PDB file of C-alpha atoms and ligand atoms in Angstrom:
ATOM      1  CA  MET J 148      95.494-116.744  21.766  1.00 40.00           C
ATOM      2  CA  ASP J 149      93.325-113.859  20.695  1.00 44.00           C
ATOM      3  CA  PRO J 150      90.335-114.059  23.049  1.00 43.00           C
ATOM      4  CA  GLN J 151      88.029-112.745  20.319  1.00 44.00           C
ATOM      5  CA  ASN J 152      88.816-115.762  18.160  1.00 41.00           C
ATOM      6  CA  SER J 153      88.516-118.336  20.884  1.00 42.00           C
ATOM      7  CA  TYR J 154      84.729-118.713  20.853  1.00 45.00           C
ATOM      8  CA  SER J 155      82.910-121.610  19.345  1.00 48.00           C
ATOM      9  CA  ILE J 156      79.622-120.984  17.555  1.00 55.00           C
ATOM     10  CA  ALA J 157      78.218-124.062  19.264  1.00 57.00           C
ATOM     11  CA  PRO J 158      75.562-123.050  21.792  1.00 55.00           C
ATOM     12  CA  PRO J 159      77.088-122.210  25.162  1.00 56.00           C
ATOM     13  CA  ALA J 160      76.780-125.034  27.658  1.00 57.00           C
ATOM     14  CA  PRO J 161      74.553-125.156  29.530  1.00 67.00           C
ATOM     15  CA  LEU J 162      71.872-123.509  27.377  1.00 76.00           C
ATOM     16  CA  PRO J 163      70.025-120.732  29.207  1.00 81.00           C
ATOM     17  CA  GLY J 164      66.748-122.688  29.197  1.00 85.00           C
ATOM     18  CA  GLY J 165      63.459-121.806  27.534  1.00 91.00           C
ATOM     19  CA  HIS J 166      62.629-122.306  23.864  1.00 90.00           C
ATOM     20  CA  PHE J 167      64.596-121.128  20.868  1.00 89.00           C
ATOM     21  CA  ASN J 168      63.052-117.985  19.391  1.00 91.00           C
ATOM     22  CA  VAL J 169      63.599-116.859  15.806  1.00 87.00           C
ATOM     23  CA  PRO J 170      65.461-113.567  15.265  1.00 91.00           C
ATOM     24  CA  ARG J 171      64.532-111.409  12.262  1.00 91.00           C
ATOM     25  CA  SER J 172      68.022-111.534  10.840  1.00 90.00           C
ATOM     26  CA  VAL J 173      71.568-112.368  11.831  1.00 89.00           C
ATOM     27  CA  GLU J 174      72.092-108.687  12.684  1.00 90.00           C
ATOM     28  CA  ASP J 175      69.016-108.447  14.917  1.00 94.00           C
ATOM     29  CA  LEU J 176      70.239-107.201  18.317  1.00 94.00           C
ATOM     30  CA  TYR J 177      66.746-106.951  19.811  1.00 97.00           C
ATOM     31  CA  THR J 178      64.837-110.230  19.531  1.00 96.00           C
ATOM     32  CA  PRO J 179      65.464-112.687  22.367  1.00 96.00           C
ATOM     33  CA  ARG J 180      67.010-115.919  21.077  1.00 92.00           C
ATOM     34  CA  PHE J 181      65.351-117.736  23.966  1.00 94.00           C
ATOM     35  CA  VAL J 182      61.920-117.250  25.533  1.00 96.00           C
ATOM     36  CA  ARG J 183      60.202-119.089  28.347  1.00 95.00           C
ATOM     37  CA  GLY J 184      56.767-119.198  29.948  1.00 95.00           C
ATOM     38  CA  VAL J 185      53.450-118.193  28.414  1.00 92.00           C
ATOM     39  CA  GLY J 186      50.950-115.378  28.848  1.00 91.00           C
ATOM     40  CA  ARG J 187      51.677-113.217  31.869  1.00 91.00           C
ATOM     41  CA  ASP J 188      54.777-115.274  32.644  1.00 94.00           C
ATOM     42  CA  LYS J 189      56.351-115.009  29.196  1.00 95.00           C
ATOM     43  CA  ALA J 190      59.954-113.832  29.487  1.00 97.00           C
ATOM     44  CA  GLY J 191      62.727-113.247  26.975  1.00 97.00           C
ATOM     45  CA  LEU J 192      66.473-113.620  27.460  1.00 97.00           C
ATOM     46  CA  CYS J 193      68.387-110.419  26.733  1.00 97.00           C
ATOM     47  CA  PRO J 194      70.622-111.374  23.773  1.00 94.00           C
ATOM     48  CA  ILE J 195      73.192-108.727  24.691  1.00 94.00           C
ATOM     49  CA  CYS J 196      73.593-109.403  28.435  1.00 95.00           C
ATOM     50  CA  TYR J 197      74.048-113.101  27.605  1.00 92.00           C
ATOM     51  CA  GLU J 198      77.152-112.407  25.506  1.00 88.00           C
ATOM     52  CA  PRO J 199      80.490-112.792  27.295  1.00 86.00           C
ATOM     53  CA  LYS J 200      81.973-109.585  28.742  1.00 89.00           C
ATOM     54  CA  ALA J 201      84.798-109.744  26.207  1.00 84.00           C
ATOM     55  CA  ARG J 202      82.213-109.326  23.448  1.00 82.00           C
ATOM     56  CA  GLY J 203      80.337-106.456  25.039  1.00 84.00           C
ATOM     57  CA  GLY J 204      77.852-108.470  27.080  1.00 90.00           C
ATOM     58  CA  ALA J 205      77.455-109.004  30.796  1.00 93.00           C
ATOM     59  CA  GLY J 206      78.010-112.767  30.778  1.00 91.00           C
ATOM     60  CA  LYS J 207      74.718-113.421  32.539  1.00 92.00           C
ATOM     61  CA  ALA J 208      71.227-114.695  31.783  1.00 94.00           C
ATOM     62  CA  GLU J 209      68.872-111.722  32.143  1.00 96.00           C
ATOM     63  CA  TRP J 210      65.233-112.854  31.797  1.00 97.00           C
ATOM     64  CA  LEU J 211      62.724-110.051  31.325  1.00 97.00           C
ATOM     65  CA  SER J 212      58.951-110.047  31.155  1.00 96.00           C
ATOM     66  CA  MET J 213      57.652-109.670  27.637  1.00 93.00           C
ATOM     67  CA  LYS J 214      54.062-109.240  28.753  1.00 90.00           C
ATOM     68  CA  PHE J 215      54.738-106.132  30.844  1.00 89.00           C
ATOM     69  CA  SER J 216      57.260-104.450  28.526  1.00 93.00           C
ATOM     70  CA  ALA J 217      60.220-105.066  30.847  1.00 97.00           C
ATOM     71  CA  PHE J 218      62.033-106.643  27.915  1.00 97.00           C
ATOM     72  CA  ASN J 219      61.271-103.736  25.599  1.00 97.00           C
ATOM     73  CA  TYR J 220      62.288-101.216  28.276  1.00 97.00           C
ATOM     74  CA  HIS J 221      65.538-103.026  29.030  1.00 97.00           C
ATOM     75  CA  MET J 222      66.598-103.244  25.388  1.00 97.00           C
ATOM     76  CA  GLN J 223      65.919 -99.548  24.800  1.00 97.00           C
ATOM     77  CA  TYR J 224      67.198 -98.053  28.038  1.00 96.00           C
ATOM     78  CA  ALA J 225      69.939-100.474  29.088  1.00 96.00           C
ATOM     79  CA  HIS J 226      71.332-101.083  25.595  1.00 96.00           C
ATOM     80  CA  GLY J 227      69.928 -98.373  23.313  1.00 96.00           C
ATOM     81  CA  ILE J 228      68.465-100.896  20.866  1.00 97.00           C
ATOM     82  CA  SER J 229      65.490 -99.852  18.758  1.00 97.00           C
ATOM     83  CA  PRO J 230      62.624-102.385  18.726  1.00 96.00           C
ATOM     84  CA  THR J 231      61.758-101.147  15.225  1.00 95.00           C
ATOM     85  CA  THR J 232      65.128-101.585  13.529  1.00 95.00           C
ATOM     86  CA  GLN J 233      66.564-104.129  16.016  1.00 96.00           C
ATOM     87  CA  LEU J 234      69.725-102.010  15.808  1.00 95.00           C
ATOM     88  CA  PRO J 235      71.230 -99.279  18.024  1.00 95.00           C
ATOM     89  CA  PHE J 236      69.473 -95.910  17.982  1.00 97.00           C
ATOM     90  CA  SER J 237      71.228 -93.447  15.695  1.00 96.00           C
ATOM     91  CA  PRO J 238      73.545 -91.127  17.639  1.00 96.00           C
ATOM     92  CA  PRO J 239      73.365 -87.307  17.527  1.00 97.00           C
ATOM     93  CA  ILE J 240      74.604 -85.739  14.281  1.00 97.00           C
ATOM     94  CA  ALA J 241      76.278 -82.853  16.171  1.00 97.00           C
ATOM     95  CA  PHE J 242      77.078 -81.698  19.700  1.00 97.00           C
ATOM     96  CA  ARG J 243      77.151 -78.272  21.326  1.00 97.00           C
ATOM     97  CA  ARG J 244      77.552 -76.790  24.789  1.00 97.00           C
ATOM     98  CA  ILE J 245      75.008 -74.279  25.993  1.00 95.00           C
ATOM     99  CA  ASP J 246      75.179 -71.980  28.992  1.00 95.00           C
ATOM    100  CA  ARG J 247      72.474 -72.399  31.559  1.00 93.00           C
ATOM    101  CA  LYS J 248      71.433 -70.818  34.805  1.00 91.00           C
ATOM    102  CA  ALA J 249      72.051 -73.049  37.785  1.00 88.00           C
ATOM    103  CA  ASN J 250      69.244 -73.122  40.331  1.00 87.00           C
ATOM    104  CA  HIS J 251      71.430 -74.852  42.858  1.00 89.00           C
ATOM    105  CA  LYS J 252      75.160 -75.076  43.485  1.00 89.00           C
ATOM    106  CA  ASN J 253      74.975 -78.743  42.512  1.00 91.00           C
ATOM    107  CA  GLU J 254      73.846 -77.856  39.010  1.00 93.00           C
ATOM    108  CA  LYS J 255      75.959 -77.409  35.908  1.00 92.00           C
ATOM    109  CA  LEU J 256      76.446 -74.008  34.281  1.00 94.00           C
ATOM    110  CA  GLN J 257      76.919 -75.609  30.890  1.00 94.00           C
ATOM    111  CA  LEU J 258      75.056 -78.485  29.333  1.00 94.00           C
ATOM    112  CA  LEU J 259      76.065 -80.730  26.478  1.00 95.00           C
ATOM    113  CA  GLU J 260      73.392 -81.156  23.815  1.00 97.00           C
ATOM    114  CA  GLY J 261      73.108 -83.459  20.833  1.00 97.00           C
ATOM    115  CA  GLN J 262      71.227 -82.744  17.618  1.00 98.00           C
ATOM    116  CA  CYS J 263      68.722 -85.270  16.341  1.00 98.00           C
ATOM    117  CA  HIS J 264      68.872 -86.305  12.663  1.00 98.00           C
ATOM    118  CA  ARG J 265      65.109 -86.714  12.531  1.00 97.00           C
ATOM    119  CA  CYS J 266      63.555 -83.718  14.305  1.00 98.00           C
ATOM    120  CA  HIS J 267      66.739 -81.537  14.157  1.00 98.00           C
ATOM    121  CA  ASP J 268      66.101 -80.436  17.748  1.00 98.00           C
ATOM    122  CA  TRP J 269      68.931 -80.105  20.240  1.00 98.00           C
ATOM    123  CA  MET J 270      68.424 -82.357  23.244  1.00 96.00           C
ATOM    124  CA  PRO J 271      70.419 -82.499  26.496  1.00 94.00           C
ATOM    125  CA  VAL J 272      72.673 -85.560  26.511  1.00 94.00           C
ATOM    126  CA  GLU J 273      73.560 -85.199  30.187  1.00 92.00           C
ATOM    127  CA  GLY J 274      71.802 -84.375  33.410  1.00 90.00           C
ATOM    128  CA  VAL J 275      71.839 -80.920  35.027  1.00 90.00           C
ATOM    129  CA  LYS J 276      73.243 -82.205  38.335  1.00 90.00           C
ATOM    130  CA  CYS J 277      77.009 -82.237  38.907  1.00 89.00           C
ATOM    131  CA  VAL J 278      77.131 -86.007  39.284  1.00 87.00           C
ATOM    132  CA  GLU J 279      78.268 -88.682  36.869  1.00 84.00           C
ATOM    133  CA  ALA J 280      75.286 -90.512  35.398  1.00 81.00           C
ATOM    134  CA  LYS J 281      75.571 -94.284  35.604  1.00 86.00           C
ATOM    135  CA  LEU J 282      74.554 -94.544  31.981  1.00 89.00           C
ATOM    136  CA  LYS J 283      75.169 -91.274  30.132  1.00 89.00           C
ATOM    137  CA  GLU J 284      73.520 -92.478  26.932  1.00 93.00           C
ATOM    138  CA  ILE J 285      70.154 -92.774  28.670  1.00 94.00           C
ATOM    139  CA  TYR J 286      69.364 -89.098  27.938  1.00 95.00           C
ATOM    140  CA  TRP J 287      69.799 -89.607  24.230  1.00 97.00           C
ATOM    141  CA  TRP J 288      68.084 -92.981  24.133  1.00 97.00           C
ATOM    142  CA  LYS J 289      64.984 -91.540  25.817  1.00 96.00           C
ATOM    143  CA  HIS J 290      64.705 -88.956  23.050  1.00 97.00           C
ATOM    144  CA  ALA J 291      65.483 -91.480  20.308  1.00 97.00           C
ATOM    145  CA  ALA J 292      62.897 -93.955  21.616  1.00 96.00           C
ATOM    146  CA  GLN J 293      60.068 -91.461  21.275  1.00 96.00           C
ATOM    147  CA  CYS J 294      61.331 -89.578  18.209  1.00 97.00           C
ATOM    148  CA  HIS J 295      63.149 -91.866  15.773  1.00 97.00           C
ATOM    149  CA  LYS J 296      60.385 -94.398  15.073  1.00 93.00           C
ATOM    150  CA  GLY J 297      62.692 -96.605  13.082  1.00 93.00           C
ATOM    151  CA  SER J 298      64.417 -93.723  11.287  1.00 95.00           C
ATOM    152  CA  THR J 299      68.225 -93.899  11.115  1.00 94.00           C
ATOM    153  CA  ILE J 300      70.916 -91.599   9.792  1.00 94.00           C
ATOM    154  CA  GLU J 301      71.302 -92.195   6.065  1.00 92.00           C
ATOM    155  CA  GLY J 302      74.315 -94.335   5.290  1.00 89.00           C
ATOM    156  CA  GLU J 303      74.795 -95.331   8.912  1.00 88.00           C
ATOM    157  CA  THR J 304      76.612 -98.628   9.117  1.00 82.00           C
ATOM    158  CA  ASP J 305      79.155-100.709  11.046  1.00 82.00           C
ATOM    159  CA  VAL J 306      77.179-101.208  14.231  1.00 83.00           C
ATOM    160  CA  HIS J 307      78.387-104.801  14.589  1.00 84.00           C
ATOM    161  CA  LEU J 308      81.766-106.018  15.728  1.00 81.00           C
ATOM    162  CA  VAL J 309      83.394-107.663  12.718  1.00 86.00           C
ATOM    163  CA  ASP J 310      85.788-110.457  13.558  1.00 87.00           C
ATOM    164  CA  ASP J 311      86.312-114.163  12.869  1.00 89.00           C
ATOM    165  CA  PHE J 312      83.551-115.075  15.276  1.00 85.00           C
ATOM    166  CA  SER J 313      80.964-112.848  13.639  1.00 86.00           C
ATOM    167  CA  ALA J 314      81.985-114.260  10.242  1.00 90.00           C
ATOM    168  CA  GLN J 315      81.293-117.772  11.550  1.00 90.00           C
ATOM    169  CA  VAL J 316      77.909-116.727  12.925  1.00 86.00           C
ATOM    170  CA  ARG J 317      76.947-115.110   9.603  1.00 89.00           C
ATOM    171  CA  GLU J 318      78.006-118.235   7.744  1.00 91.00           C
ATOM    172  CA  ALA J 319      76.004-120.470  10.106  1.00 87.00           C
ATOM    173  CA  TYR J 320      72.917-118.297   9.572  1.00 87.00           C
ATOM    174  CA  ARG J 321      73.404-118.328   5.818  1.00 89.00           C
ATOM    175  CA  LEU J 322      73.661-122.129   5.721  1.00 89.00           C
ATOM    176  CA  ALA J 323      70.620-122.585   7.979  1.00 84.00           C
ATOM    177  CA  GLN J 324      68.614-120.176   5.845  1.00 85.00           C
ATOM    178  CA  ASN J 325      69.592-122.026   2.641  1.00 88.00           C
ATOM    179  CA  GLN J 326      68.669-125.313   4.232  1.00 87.00           C
ATOM    180  CA  ALA J 327      65.287-123.950   5.318  1.00 84.00           C
ATOM    181  CA  GLN J 328      64.598-122.643   1.808  1.00 88.00           C
ATOM    182  CA  GLN J 329      65.601-125.946   0.201  1.00 90.00           C
ATOM    183  CA  GLN J 330      63.344-127.878   2.554  1.00 88.00           C
ATOM    184  CA  ALA J 331      60.475-125.514   1.871  1.00 88.00           C
ATOM    185  CA  SER J 332      60.879-125.854  -1.915  1.00 88.00           C
ATOM    186  CA  SER J 333      61.217-129.665  -1.824  1.00 87.00           C
ATOM    187  CA  ALA J 334      58.161-129.840   0.418  1.00 83.00           C
ATOM    188  CA  SER J 335      56.128-127.714  -1.978  1.00 78.00           C
ATOM    189  CA  ALA J 336      57.346-129.806  -4.936  1.00 76.00           C
ATOM    190  CA  SER J 337      56.210-133.031  -3.278  1.00 68.00           C
ATOM    191  CA  SER J 338      52.828-131.668  -2.301  1.00 60.00           C
ATOM    192  CA  THR J 339      51.078-129.173  -4.521  1.00 52.00           C
ATOM    193  CA  SER J 340      47.897-129.090  -2.452  1.00 48.00           C
ATOM    194  CA  VAL J 341      49.442-127.943   0.816  1.00 45.00           C
ATOM    195  CA  THR J 342      50.828-124.459   1.198  1.00 45.00           C
ATOM    196  CA  ARG J 343      53.711-124.513   3.619  1.00 42.00           C
ATOM    197  CA  PRO J 344      54.767-121.307   5.335  1.00 44.00           C
ATOM    198  CA  ARG J 345      58.395-120.574   4.664  1.00 43.00           C
ATOM    199  CA  ALA J 346      60.799-120.426   7.542  1.00 43.00           C
ATOM    200  CA  VAL J 347      58.485-121.693  10.215  1.00 40.00           C
ATOM    201  CA  ALA J 348      59.224-120.364  13.656  1.00 38.00           C
ATOM    202  CA  SER J 349      60.015-123.070  16.157  1.00 37.00           C
ATOM    203  CA  ALA J 350      59.544-121.050  19.322  1.00 37.00           C
ATOM    204  CA  GLU J 351      56.924-123.470  20.606  1.00 37.00           C
ATOM    205  CA  SER J 352      59.157-126.489  20.227  1.00 38.00           C
ATOM    206  CA  ASN J 353      60.784-127.875  23.328  1.00 39.00           C
ATOM    207  CA  SER J 354      64.034-128.638  21.585  1.00 39.00           C
ATOM    208  CA  LEU J 355      66.365-126.571  19.498  1.00 39.00           C
ATOM    209  CA  PRO J 356      65.197-126.718  15.898  1.00 39.00           C
ATOM    210  CA  THR J 357      67.661-128.040  13.391  1.00 37.00           C
ATOM    211  CA  THR J 358      66.151-126.327  10.362  1.00 35.00           C
ATOM    212  CA  ALA J 359      63.978-123.389   9.405  1.00 34.00           C
ATOM    213  CA  LEU J 360      65.527-121.161  12.026  1.00 37.00           C
ATOM    214  CA  PHE J 361      65.242-117.919  10.196  1.00 38.00           C
ATOM    215  CA  THR J 362      62.815-115.664   8.502  1.00 36.00           C
ATOM    216  CA  THR J 363      63.391-114.679   4.927  1.00 37.00           C
ATOM    217  CA  THR J 364      64.030-111.036   5.789  1.00 37.00           C
ATOM    218  CA  PRO J 365      67.083-110.064   3.717  1.00 38.00           C
ATOM    219  CA  LEU J 366      70.203-109.184   5.630  1.00 39.00           C
ATOM    220  CA  ARG J 367      71.279-105.578   5.566  1.00 38.00           C
TER     221      ARG J 367
HETATM  222 ZN1  LIG X  78      70.626-106.755  28.562  1.00 65.77          ZN
HETATM  223 ZN1  LIG X  79      64.410 -86.187  17.413  1.00 65.77          ZN
END
């Protein structure tokens, strides 16, 4: 059996704990789907680490403080996800190798640089030391995090794995969104004096909400 088609879209059992938290769209790779605690103790579950390894995750529940930016830092510098777009930072538009003067025998004589689509500067995409970085992308992500500000390369697309599983998830989101909209319109039809917010977030609820899971942000 193809392992990529063997997943159910039912929540994994057991659930990671905490409260369900509303993502901005089905393609949102940033927003934690589960949060727990309040105030200083508020933590979010990394939605990428929680995915199985076969789907690019780490297969573990990684809870990170939302109050002290640990969550934000993790998403940007462990996964390269922009908090502004909720999608991966745009990659360099070009690469080049430049010669450099080594100050120590452990330093490289050439450095790989990437060009940024936004500022057009060339930035090092590797360290100067002759050692393998644990996470090579970190050099680029650090630049992107302070430069891109939500800007992406025009026409950039295909950042999500497209398979049967993702099609099921998209369909589940679409149905839930329709249901939420229908409930909102029938509620407003039955009561003209009360204004109901559309797509109410259920993050404070103790149980998984059955409706109104999603905001009305259009999918890309
Ligand atoms: Zn993670
Ligand atoms: Zn830049």
